[in-house]
Coordinates of C-alpha atoms in Angstrom, one line a residue:
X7 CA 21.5 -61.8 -32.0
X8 CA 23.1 -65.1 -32.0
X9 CA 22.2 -67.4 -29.2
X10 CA 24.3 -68.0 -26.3
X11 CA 26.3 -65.4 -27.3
X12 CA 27.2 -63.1 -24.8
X13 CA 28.6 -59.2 -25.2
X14 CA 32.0 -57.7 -23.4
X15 CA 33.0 -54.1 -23.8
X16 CA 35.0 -54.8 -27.2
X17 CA 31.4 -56.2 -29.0
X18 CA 29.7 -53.0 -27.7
X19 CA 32.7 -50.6 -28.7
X20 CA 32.5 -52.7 -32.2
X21 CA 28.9 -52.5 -32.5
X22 CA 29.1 -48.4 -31.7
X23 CA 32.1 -48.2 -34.5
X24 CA 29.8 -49.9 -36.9
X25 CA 26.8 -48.4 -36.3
X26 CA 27.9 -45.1 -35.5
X27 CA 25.6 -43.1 -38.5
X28 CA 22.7 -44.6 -37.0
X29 CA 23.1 -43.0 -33.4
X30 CA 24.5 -39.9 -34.8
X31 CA 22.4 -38.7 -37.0
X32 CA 19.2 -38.9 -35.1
X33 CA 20.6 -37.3 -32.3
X34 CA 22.0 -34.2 -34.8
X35 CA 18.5 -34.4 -36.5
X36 CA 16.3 -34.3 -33.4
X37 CA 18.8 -31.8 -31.6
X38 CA 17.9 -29.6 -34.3
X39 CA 14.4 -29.9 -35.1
X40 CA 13.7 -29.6 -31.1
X41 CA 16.0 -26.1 -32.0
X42 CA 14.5 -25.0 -34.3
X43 CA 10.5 -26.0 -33.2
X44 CA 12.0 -24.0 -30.0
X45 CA 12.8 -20.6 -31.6
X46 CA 8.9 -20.7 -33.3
X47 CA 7.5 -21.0 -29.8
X48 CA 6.2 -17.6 -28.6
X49 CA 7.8 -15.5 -25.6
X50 CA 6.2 -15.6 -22.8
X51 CA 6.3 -12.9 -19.7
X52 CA 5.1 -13.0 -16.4
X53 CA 4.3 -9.8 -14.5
X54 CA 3.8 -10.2 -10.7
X55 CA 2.8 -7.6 -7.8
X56 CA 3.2 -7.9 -4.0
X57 CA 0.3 -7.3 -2.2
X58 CA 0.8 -6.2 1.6
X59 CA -1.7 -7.1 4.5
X60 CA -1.8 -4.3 7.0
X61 CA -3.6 -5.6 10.2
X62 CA -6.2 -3.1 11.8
X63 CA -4.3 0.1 13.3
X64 CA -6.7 0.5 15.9
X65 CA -6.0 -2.0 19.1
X66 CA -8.6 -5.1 19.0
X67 CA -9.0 -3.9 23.1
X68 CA -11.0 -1.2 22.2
X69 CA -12.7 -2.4 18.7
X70 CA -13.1 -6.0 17.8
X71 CA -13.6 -6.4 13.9
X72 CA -16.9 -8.6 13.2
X73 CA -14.8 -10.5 10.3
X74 CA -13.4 -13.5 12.4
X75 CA -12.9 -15.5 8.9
X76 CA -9.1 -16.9 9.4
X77 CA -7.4 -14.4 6.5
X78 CA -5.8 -17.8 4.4
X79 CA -9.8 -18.9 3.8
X80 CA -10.7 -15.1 3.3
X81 CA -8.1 -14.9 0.6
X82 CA -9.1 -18.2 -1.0
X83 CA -12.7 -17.1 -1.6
X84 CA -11.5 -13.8 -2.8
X85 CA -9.5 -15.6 -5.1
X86 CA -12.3 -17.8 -6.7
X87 CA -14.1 -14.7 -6.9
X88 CA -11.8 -12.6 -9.3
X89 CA -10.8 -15.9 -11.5
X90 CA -14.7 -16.5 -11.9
X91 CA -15.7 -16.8 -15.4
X92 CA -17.9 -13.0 -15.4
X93 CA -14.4 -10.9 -13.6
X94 CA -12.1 -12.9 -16.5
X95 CA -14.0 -12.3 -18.9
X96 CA -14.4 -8.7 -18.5
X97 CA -10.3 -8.2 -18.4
X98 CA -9.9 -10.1 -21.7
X99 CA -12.4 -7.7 -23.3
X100 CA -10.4 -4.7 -21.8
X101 CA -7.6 -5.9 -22.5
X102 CA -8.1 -7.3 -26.3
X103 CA -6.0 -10.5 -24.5
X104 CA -5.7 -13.6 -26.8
X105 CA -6.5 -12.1 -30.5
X106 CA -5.4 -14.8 -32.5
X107 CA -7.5 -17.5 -30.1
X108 CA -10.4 -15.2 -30.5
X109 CA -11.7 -16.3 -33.9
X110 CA -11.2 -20.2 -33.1
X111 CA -12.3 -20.4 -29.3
X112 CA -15.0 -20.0 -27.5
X113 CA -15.2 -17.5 -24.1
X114 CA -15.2 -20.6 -21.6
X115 CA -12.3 -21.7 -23.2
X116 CA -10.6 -18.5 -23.5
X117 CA -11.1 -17.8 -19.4
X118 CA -10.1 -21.4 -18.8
X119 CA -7.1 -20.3 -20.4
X120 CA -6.3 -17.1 -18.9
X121 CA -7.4 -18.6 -15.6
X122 CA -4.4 -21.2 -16.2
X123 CA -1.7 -18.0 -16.7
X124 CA -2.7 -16.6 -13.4
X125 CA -0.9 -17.4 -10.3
X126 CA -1.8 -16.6 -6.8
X127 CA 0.7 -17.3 -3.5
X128 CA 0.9 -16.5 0.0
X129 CA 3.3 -15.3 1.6
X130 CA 3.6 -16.4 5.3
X131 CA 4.8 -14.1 8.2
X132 CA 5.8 -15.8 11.2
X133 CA 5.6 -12.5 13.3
X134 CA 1.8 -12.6 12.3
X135 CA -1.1 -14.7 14.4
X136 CA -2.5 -15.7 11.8
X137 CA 0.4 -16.7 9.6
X138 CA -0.3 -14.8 6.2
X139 CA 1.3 -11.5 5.8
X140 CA 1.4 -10.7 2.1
X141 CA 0.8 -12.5 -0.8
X142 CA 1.9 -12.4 -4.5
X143 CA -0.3 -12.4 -7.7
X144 CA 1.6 -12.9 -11.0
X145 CA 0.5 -13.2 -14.7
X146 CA 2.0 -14.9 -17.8
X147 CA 1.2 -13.6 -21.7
X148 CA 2.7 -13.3 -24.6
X149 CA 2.7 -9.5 -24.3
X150 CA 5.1 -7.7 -21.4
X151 CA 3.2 -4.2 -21.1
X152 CA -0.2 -6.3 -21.3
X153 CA 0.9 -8.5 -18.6
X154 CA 2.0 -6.2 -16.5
X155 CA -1.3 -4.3 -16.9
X156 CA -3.7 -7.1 -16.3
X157 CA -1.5 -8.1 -13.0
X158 CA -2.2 -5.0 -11.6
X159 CA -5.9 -5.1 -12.4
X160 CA -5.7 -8.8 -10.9
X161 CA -3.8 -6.8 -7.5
X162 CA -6.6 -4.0 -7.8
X163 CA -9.5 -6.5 -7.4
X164 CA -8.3 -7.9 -4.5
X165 CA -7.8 -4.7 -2.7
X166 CA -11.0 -3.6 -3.9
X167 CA -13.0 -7.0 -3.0
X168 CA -11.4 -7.0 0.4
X169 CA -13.1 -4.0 1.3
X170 CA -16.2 -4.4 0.1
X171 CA -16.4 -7.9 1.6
X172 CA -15.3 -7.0 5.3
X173 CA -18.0 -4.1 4.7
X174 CA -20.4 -6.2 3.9
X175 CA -19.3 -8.9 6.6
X176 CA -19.7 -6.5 9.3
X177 CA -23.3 -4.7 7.9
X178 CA -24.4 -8.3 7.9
X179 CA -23.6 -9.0 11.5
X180 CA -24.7 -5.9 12.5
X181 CA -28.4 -6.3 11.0
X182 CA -28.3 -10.0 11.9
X183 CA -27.4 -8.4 15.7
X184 CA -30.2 -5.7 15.4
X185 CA -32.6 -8.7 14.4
X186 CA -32.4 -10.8 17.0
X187 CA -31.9 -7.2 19.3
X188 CA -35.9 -6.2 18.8
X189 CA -36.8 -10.4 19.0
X190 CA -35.1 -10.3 22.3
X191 CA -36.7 -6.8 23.7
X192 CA -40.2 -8.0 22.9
X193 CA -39.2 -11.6 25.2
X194 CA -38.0 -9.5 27.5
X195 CA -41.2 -6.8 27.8
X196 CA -43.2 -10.2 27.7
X197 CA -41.6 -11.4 30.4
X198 CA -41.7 -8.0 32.5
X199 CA -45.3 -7.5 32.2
X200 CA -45.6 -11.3 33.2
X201 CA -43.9 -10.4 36.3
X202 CA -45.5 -7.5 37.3
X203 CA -48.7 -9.2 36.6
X204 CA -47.6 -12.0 38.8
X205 CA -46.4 -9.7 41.7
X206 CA -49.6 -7.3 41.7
X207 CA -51.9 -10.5 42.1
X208 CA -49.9 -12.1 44.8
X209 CA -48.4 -8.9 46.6
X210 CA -49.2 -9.7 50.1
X211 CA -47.6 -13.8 49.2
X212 CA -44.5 -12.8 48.7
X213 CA -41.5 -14.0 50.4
X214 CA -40.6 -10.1 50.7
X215 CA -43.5 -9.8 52.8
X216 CA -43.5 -12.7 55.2
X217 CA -41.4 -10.7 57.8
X218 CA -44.6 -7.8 57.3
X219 CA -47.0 -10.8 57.7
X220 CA -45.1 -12.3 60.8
X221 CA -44.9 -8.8 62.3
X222 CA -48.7 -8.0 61.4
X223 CA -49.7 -12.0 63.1
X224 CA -47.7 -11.0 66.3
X225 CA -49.6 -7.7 66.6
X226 CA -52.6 -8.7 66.1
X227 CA -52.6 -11.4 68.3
X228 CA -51.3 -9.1 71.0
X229 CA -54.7 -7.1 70.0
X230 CA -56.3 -10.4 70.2
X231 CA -54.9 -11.0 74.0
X232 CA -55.8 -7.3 74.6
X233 CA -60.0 -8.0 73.6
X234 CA -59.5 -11.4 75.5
X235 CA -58.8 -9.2 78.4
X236 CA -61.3 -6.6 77.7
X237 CA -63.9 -8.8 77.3
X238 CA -63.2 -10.8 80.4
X239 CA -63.3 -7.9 82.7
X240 CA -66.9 -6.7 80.8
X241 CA -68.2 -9.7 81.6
X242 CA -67.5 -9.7 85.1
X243 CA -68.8 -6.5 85.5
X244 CA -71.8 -7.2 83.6
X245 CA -71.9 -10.4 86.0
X246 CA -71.7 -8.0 88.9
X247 CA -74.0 -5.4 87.8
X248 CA -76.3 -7.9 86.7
X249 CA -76.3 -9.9 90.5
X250 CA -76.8 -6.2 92.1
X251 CA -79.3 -5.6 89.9
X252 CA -81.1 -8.6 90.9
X253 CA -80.6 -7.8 94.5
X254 CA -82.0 -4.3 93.8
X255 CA -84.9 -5.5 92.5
X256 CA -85.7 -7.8 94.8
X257 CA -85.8 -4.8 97.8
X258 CA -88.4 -2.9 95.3
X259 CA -91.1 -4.2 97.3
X260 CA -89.9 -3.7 100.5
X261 CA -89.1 0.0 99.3
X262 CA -93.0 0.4 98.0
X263 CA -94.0 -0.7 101.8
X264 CA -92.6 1.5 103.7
X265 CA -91.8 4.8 101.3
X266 CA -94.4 7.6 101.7
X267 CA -93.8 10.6 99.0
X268 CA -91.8 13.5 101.0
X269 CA -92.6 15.9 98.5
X270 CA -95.2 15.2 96.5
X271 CA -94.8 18.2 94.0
X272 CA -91.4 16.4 92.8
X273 CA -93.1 13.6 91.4
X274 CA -90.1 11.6 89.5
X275 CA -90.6 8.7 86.9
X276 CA -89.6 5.2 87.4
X277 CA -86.4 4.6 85.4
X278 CA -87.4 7.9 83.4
X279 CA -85.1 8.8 80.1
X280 CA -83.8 11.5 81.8
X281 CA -82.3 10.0 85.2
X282 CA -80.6 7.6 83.1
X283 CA -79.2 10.4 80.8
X284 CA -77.8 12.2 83.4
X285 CA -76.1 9.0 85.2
X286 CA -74.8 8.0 81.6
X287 CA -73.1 11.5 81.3
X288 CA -72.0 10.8 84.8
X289 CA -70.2 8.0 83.5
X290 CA -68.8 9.5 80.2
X291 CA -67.0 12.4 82.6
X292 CA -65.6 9.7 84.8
X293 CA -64.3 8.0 81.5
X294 CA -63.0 10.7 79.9
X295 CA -60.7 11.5 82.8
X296 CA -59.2 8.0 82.1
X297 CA -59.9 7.3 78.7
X298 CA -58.8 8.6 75.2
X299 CA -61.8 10.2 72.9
X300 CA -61.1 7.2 70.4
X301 CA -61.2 4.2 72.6
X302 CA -64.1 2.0 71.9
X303 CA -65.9 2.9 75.4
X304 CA -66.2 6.4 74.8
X305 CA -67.6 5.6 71.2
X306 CA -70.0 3.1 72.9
X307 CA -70.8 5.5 76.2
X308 CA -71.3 8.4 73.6
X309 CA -73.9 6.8 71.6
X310 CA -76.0 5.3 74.8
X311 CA -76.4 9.2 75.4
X312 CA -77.6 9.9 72.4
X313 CA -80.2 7.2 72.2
X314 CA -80.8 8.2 76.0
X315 CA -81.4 12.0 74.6
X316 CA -84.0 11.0 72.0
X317 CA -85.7 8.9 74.4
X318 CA -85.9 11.6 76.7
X319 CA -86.7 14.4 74.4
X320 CA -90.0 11.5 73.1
X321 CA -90.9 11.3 77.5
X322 CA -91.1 16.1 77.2
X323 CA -92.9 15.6 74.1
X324 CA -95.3 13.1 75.6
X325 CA -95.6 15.0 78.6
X326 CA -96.3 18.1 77.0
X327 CA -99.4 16.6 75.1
X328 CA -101.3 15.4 78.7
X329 CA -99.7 12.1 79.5
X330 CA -100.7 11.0 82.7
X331 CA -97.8 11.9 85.2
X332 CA -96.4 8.7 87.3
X333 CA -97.2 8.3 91.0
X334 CA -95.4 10.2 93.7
X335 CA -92.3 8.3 95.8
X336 CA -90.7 9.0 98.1
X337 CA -87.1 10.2 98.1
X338 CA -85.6 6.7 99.5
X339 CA -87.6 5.3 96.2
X340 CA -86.5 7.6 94.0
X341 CA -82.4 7.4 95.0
X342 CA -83.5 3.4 94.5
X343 CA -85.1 4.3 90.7
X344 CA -82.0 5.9 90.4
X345 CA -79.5 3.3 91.5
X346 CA -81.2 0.6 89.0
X347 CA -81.7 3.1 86.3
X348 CA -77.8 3.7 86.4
X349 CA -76.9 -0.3 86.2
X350 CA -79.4 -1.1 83.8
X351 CA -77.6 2.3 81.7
X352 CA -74.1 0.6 82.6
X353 CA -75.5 -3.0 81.7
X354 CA -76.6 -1.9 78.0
X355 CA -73.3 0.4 77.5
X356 CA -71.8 -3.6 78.4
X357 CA -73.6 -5.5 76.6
X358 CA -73.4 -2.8 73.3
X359 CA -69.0 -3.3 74.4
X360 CA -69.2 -7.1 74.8
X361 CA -70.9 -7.4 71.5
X362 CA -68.7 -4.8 69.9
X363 CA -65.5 -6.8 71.3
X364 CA -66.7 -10.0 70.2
X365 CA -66.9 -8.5 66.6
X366 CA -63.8 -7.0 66.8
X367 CA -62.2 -10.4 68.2
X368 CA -63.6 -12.4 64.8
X369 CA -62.3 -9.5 62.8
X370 CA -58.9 -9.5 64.3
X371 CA -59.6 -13.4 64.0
X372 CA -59.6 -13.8 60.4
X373 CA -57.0 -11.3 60.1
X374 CA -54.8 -13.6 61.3
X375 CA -56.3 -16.4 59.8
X376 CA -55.2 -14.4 56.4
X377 CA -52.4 -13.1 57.8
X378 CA -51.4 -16.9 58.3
X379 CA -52.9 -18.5 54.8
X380 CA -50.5 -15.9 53.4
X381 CA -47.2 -17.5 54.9
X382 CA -47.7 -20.4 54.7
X383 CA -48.3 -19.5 50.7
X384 CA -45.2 -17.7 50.6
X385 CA -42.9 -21.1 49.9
X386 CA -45.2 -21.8 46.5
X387 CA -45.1 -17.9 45.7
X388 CA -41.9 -18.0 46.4
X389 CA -41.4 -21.1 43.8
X390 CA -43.3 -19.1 41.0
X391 CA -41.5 -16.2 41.5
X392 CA -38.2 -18.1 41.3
X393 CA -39.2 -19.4 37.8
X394 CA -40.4 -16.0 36.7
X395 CA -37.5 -14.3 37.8
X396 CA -35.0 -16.8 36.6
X397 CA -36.7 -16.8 32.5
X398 CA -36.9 -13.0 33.1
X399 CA -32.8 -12.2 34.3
X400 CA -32.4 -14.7 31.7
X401 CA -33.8 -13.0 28.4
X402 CA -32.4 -9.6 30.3
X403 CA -29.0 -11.3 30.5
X404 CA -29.4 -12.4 26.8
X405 CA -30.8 -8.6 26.0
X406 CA -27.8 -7.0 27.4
X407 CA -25.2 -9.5 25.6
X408 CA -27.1 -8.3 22.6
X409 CA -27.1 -4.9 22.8
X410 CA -22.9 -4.4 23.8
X411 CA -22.8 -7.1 20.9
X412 CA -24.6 -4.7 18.7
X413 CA -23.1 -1.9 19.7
X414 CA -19.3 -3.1 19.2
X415 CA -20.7 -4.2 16.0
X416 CA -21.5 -0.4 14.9
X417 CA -18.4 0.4 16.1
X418 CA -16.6 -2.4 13.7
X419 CA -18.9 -0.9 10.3
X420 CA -17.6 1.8 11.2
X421 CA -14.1 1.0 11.6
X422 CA -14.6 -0.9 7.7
X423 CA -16.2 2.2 6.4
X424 CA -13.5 4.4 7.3
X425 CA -10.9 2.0 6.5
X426 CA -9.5 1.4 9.9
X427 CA -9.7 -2.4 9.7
X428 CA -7.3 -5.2 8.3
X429 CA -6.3 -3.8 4.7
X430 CA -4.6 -4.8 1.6
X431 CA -2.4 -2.8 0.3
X432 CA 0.0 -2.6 -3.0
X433 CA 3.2 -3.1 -2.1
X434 CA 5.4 -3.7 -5.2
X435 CA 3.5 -2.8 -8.2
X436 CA 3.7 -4.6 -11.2
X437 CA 6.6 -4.7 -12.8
X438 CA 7.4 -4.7 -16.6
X439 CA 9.2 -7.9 -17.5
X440 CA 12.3 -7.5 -19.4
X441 CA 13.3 -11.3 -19.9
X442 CA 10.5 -13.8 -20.8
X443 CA 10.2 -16.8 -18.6
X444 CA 9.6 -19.4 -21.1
X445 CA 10.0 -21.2 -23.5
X446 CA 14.1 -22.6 -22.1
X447 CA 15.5 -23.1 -25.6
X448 CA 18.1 -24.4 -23.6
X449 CA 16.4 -27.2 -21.9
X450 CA 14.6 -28.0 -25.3
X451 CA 17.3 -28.6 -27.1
X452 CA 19.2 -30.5 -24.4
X453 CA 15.6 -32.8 -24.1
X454 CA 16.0 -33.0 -28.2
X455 CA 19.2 -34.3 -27.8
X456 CA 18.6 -36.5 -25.3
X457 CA 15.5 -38.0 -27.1
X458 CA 17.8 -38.3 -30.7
X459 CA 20.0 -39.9 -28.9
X460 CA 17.4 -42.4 -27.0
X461 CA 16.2 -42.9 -30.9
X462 CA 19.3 -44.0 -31.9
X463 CA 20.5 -46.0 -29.2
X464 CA 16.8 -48.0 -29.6
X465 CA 17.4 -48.1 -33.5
X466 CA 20.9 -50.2 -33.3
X467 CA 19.9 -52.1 -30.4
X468 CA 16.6 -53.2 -32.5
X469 CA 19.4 -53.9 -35.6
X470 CA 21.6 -56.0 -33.3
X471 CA 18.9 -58.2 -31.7
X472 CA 17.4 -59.1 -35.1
X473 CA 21.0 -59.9 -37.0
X474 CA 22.0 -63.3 -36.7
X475 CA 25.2 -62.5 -38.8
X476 CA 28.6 -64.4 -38.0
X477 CA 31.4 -62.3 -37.3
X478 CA 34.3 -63.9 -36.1
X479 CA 35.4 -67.7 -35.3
X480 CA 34.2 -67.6 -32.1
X481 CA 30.3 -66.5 -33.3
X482 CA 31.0 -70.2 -34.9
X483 CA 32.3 -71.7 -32.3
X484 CA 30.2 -70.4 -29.5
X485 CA 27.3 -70.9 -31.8
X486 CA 27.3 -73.8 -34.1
X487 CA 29.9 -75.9 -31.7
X488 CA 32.1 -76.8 -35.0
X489 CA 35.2 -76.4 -35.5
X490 CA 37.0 -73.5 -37.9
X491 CA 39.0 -75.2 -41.0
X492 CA 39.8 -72.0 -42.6
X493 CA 38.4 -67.9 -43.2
X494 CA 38.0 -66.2 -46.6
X495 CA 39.1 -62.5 -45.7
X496 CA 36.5 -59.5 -46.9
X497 CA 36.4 -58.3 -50.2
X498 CA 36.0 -54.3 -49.8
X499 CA 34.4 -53.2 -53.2
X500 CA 36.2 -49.4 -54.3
X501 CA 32.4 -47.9 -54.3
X502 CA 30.9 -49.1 -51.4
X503 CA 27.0 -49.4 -51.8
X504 CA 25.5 -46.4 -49.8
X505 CA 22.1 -47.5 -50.7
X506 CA 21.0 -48.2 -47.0
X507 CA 22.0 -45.2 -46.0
X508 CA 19.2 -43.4 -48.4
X509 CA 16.6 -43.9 -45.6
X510 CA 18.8 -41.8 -43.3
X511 CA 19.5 -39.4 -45.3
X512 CA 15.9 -38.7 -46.7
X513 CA 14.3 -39.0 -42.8
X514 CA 17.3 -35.9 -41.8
X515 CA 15.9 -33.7 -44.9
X516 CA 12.6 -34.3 -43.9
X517 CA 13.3 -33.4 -40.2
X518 CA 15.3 -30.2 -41.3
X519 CA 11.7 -29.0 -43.4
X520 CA 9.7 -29.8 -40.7
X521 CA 11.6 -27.7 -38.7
X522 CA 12.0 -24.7 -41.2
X523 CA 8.3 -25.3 -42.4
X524 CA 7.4 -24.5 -38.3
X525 CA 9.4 -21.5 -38.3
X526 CA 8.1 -20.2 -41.2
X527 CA 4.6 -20.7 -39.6
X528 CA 5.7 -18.5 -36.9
X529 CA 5.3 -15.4 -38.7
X530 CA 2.2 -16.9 -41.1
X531 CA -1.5 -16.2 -40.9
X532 CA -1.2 -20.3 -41.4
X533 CA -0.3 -20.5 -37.7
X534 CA -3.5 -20.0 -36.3
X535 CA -4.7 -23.1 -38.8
X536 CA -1.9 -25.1 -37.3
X537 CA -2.3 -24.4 -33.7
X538 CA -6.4 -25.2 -34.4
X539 CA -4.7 -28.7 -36.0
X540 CA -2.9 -29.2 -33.3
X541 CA -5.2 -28.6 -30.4

């Protein structure tokens, strides 16, 4: 290139008329080597089946499916599943796939390659919830019946694996549920026998019984104002019986003066066993017409008269054996004996009441004492029971969740088992490819083309930047700054020298054996050799 020169659209024409060759032929000779290298490459198919997902058919209202896993990831996993390495591996022993790789790969490298020809893609429904509604899986080999075969293999195993995993999906839940089912039922007996433990030792706390103790406090007090009374009017009686008796007593003197026995064959004893016996019978009548059989008085009143009937039956027997008699009084004396043996009979039935009162009132005391110790223990009971009760309703709460969990998970294994659940099914099979899918001749040899033409384009652009030859006057002028005095015209020679042109021609031959030697290969043993070469 000559400096400071610069180029219009007649030096580029002039440059492209001169150099022509040099763009032409490489773009003939790559045009068609990339042809030829194009008709060696192997046909290749691709076979591809449609795969339909039918969502449960029975209403998620009345079953609920345990498998929540969004369907996109399921079908991922299942995917990595059936393109591992083992599932591969078995279809390209099946299928004899790759024989002429066989001798000069390893397996990994054989699977890596299969793995490479098989295509998986989803297929998304907009009417679905979850978005996928089908999904495609194709396959690309050499062989069109072999394709098609392992594609529906590939369809076959996805089918197969989604059953088999939901299955398994939903038996895991359900033993996971059953699990954590018997953990929860031994809590919960735990917690029950707790309870009752709680409620038999503290029965009478409870706040259910505070209203019973309330009621029992009031009614026993009522008892309490009852003996209060009772014992009040004893012991004025006692008081009056006592003061009489006093009185009595004192006169017993007076009465020994002045009495003179009447009838001195009916001798009668001083205060014998038997007057008062008959005067405490005398009393029982009169309290029986007033008094029920169970009140305390008759109990007391009937007891005096049998301690008054042994006393008197020990007086006959003494009697009987000699004892000496006591000495006759008169009749006035003897009503007098009478009258005191009577109030010292009513004194002892009021002392034996008085003290049985006053036991009664402690009694009915410390009843109420406990009655009261046990409300006023009802707010802590009722505390402890709270806690109790609220671990207990929850581990029952948490029982019950467990077992309607458990039991809609049974319901969902068996909705897998008899296939009721979300399914795959085939819906276009594979198909037998008629037309192979690659290699585009077309677009090789266009990309050959292209490429020659890139080569040749480089090639006299390289030429023109290093040539420094001058052309015309101005490549003189513009150059040198000097000016022309005169031009010699060319001298054309009547053989031109073609000798530059050798390299051109010899690189084109070589090009056109290449391309024959590769299609020659094609149909070689020597093939496998140069594919090994080239890998």
């Amino acid at each position: 290139m000559l400096p400071g020169k610069k180029y219009g659209a007649e030096d580029l024409i002039e440059i492209l008329r001169r150099r022509k060759w040099l763009i032409v032929l490489p773009l003939a000779l790559s045009t068609i080597g990339v042809s030829i290298y194009a008709r060696t490459l192997p046909d290749q198919f691709r076979s591809e089946a449609t795969v339909l997902i039918v969502p449960q058919r029975v209403p998620e209202s009345y079953v609920r499916s345990t498998v929540t896993t969004r369907i996109e990831d399921r079908l991922e996993l299942m995917r990595e599943q059936i393109l591992s390495r083992t599932k591969l591996d078995t279809i390209i022993r099946e299928f004899a796939l790759y024989p002429d790789l066989a001798p000069v790969m390893i397996r990994e490298e054989l699977v890596d390659r299969m793995r490479a020809n098989v295509s998986f893609a989803v297929v998304t429904d907009r009417r679905r919830r979850e978005g996928a509604g089908a999904f495609q899986v194709s396959f690309v080999y050499g062989d069109a019946r072999k394709a098609m075969l392992v594609t529906e293999r590939l369809a076959s195993l996805f089918v197969n694996e989604n059953i088999q995993d939901r299955e398994v999906q939903a038996l895991a839940t359900s033993q996971f549920l059953e699990s954590n089912l018997g953990e929860a039922r031994q809590r919960l007996i735990e917690r029950e026998k707790k309870l009752e433990a709680y409620r038999s030792s503290h029965a009478a706390e409870l706040p259910s019984q505070q209203q019973s103790n309330l009621q029992a406090i009031q009614n026993t007090q009522m008892q309490l104002q009852t003996m209060d009374t009772a014992l009040a009017r004893d012991g004025d009686r006692r008081s009056t019986v006592e003061r009489l008796l006093a009185e009595e007593r004192k006169a017993e003197p007076a009465l020994l003066m002045s009495s003179s026995p009447t009838d001195p064959s009916e001798p009668l004893t001083a205060a014998s066993a038997s007057a008062r016996l008959d005067v405490a019978r005398r009393q029982l009548a009169a309290m029986e017409r007033r008094l029920m059989p169970e009140h305390p008085d008759m109990v007391q009143a009937r007891k005096a008269i049998e301690e008054l009937e042994r006393q008197a039956k020990a007086e006959s027997q003494s009697a009987a054996v000699g004892a000496p008699p006591d000495a006759p009084v008169s009749r006035e004396h003897a009503t007098w004996r009478t009258k005191v043996a009577g109030m010292d009979v009513e004194m002892q039935v009021l002392d034996r009441r008085i003290q049985a009162n006053l036991a009664e009132q402690q009694r009915l005391q410390a009843q109420v004492s406990s009655y009261r110790q046990r409300v006023e223990a009802a707010p802590y009971r009722e505390t402890e029971l709270i806690e109790l009760t609220r671990d207990y309703e929850t581990y029952r709460q948490m029982y019950l969740d467990l077992l309607v969990k458990l039991q809609n998970s049974k319901m969902a294994v068996d909705l897998e088992r008899r296939q009721a659940g979300e399914q795959f099914r085939l819906l276009d099979k594979a198909n037998l490819p008629q037309k192979p899918i690659s290699p585009d001749r077309r677009r090789l040899t266009l990309m050959g083309a292209l490429l020659g033409f890139a080569l040749g384009v480089g090639i006299v652009g390289f030429l023109e930047y290093r040539d420094t030859t001058f052309r015309t006057d101005a490549d003189v002028v513009t150059t040198l700054a000097l000016p022309v005095l005169a031009s010699i015209p060319m001298v054309v020679s009547p053989t031109p020298p073609v000798r530059g042109r050798w390299w051109l021609i010899a690189g084109g031959c070589l090009v056109i054996a290449a391309g024959g030697a590769a299609f020659w290969l094609r149909w070689t043993p020597l093939q496998r050799l140069a594919d090994t070469w080239i890998r």
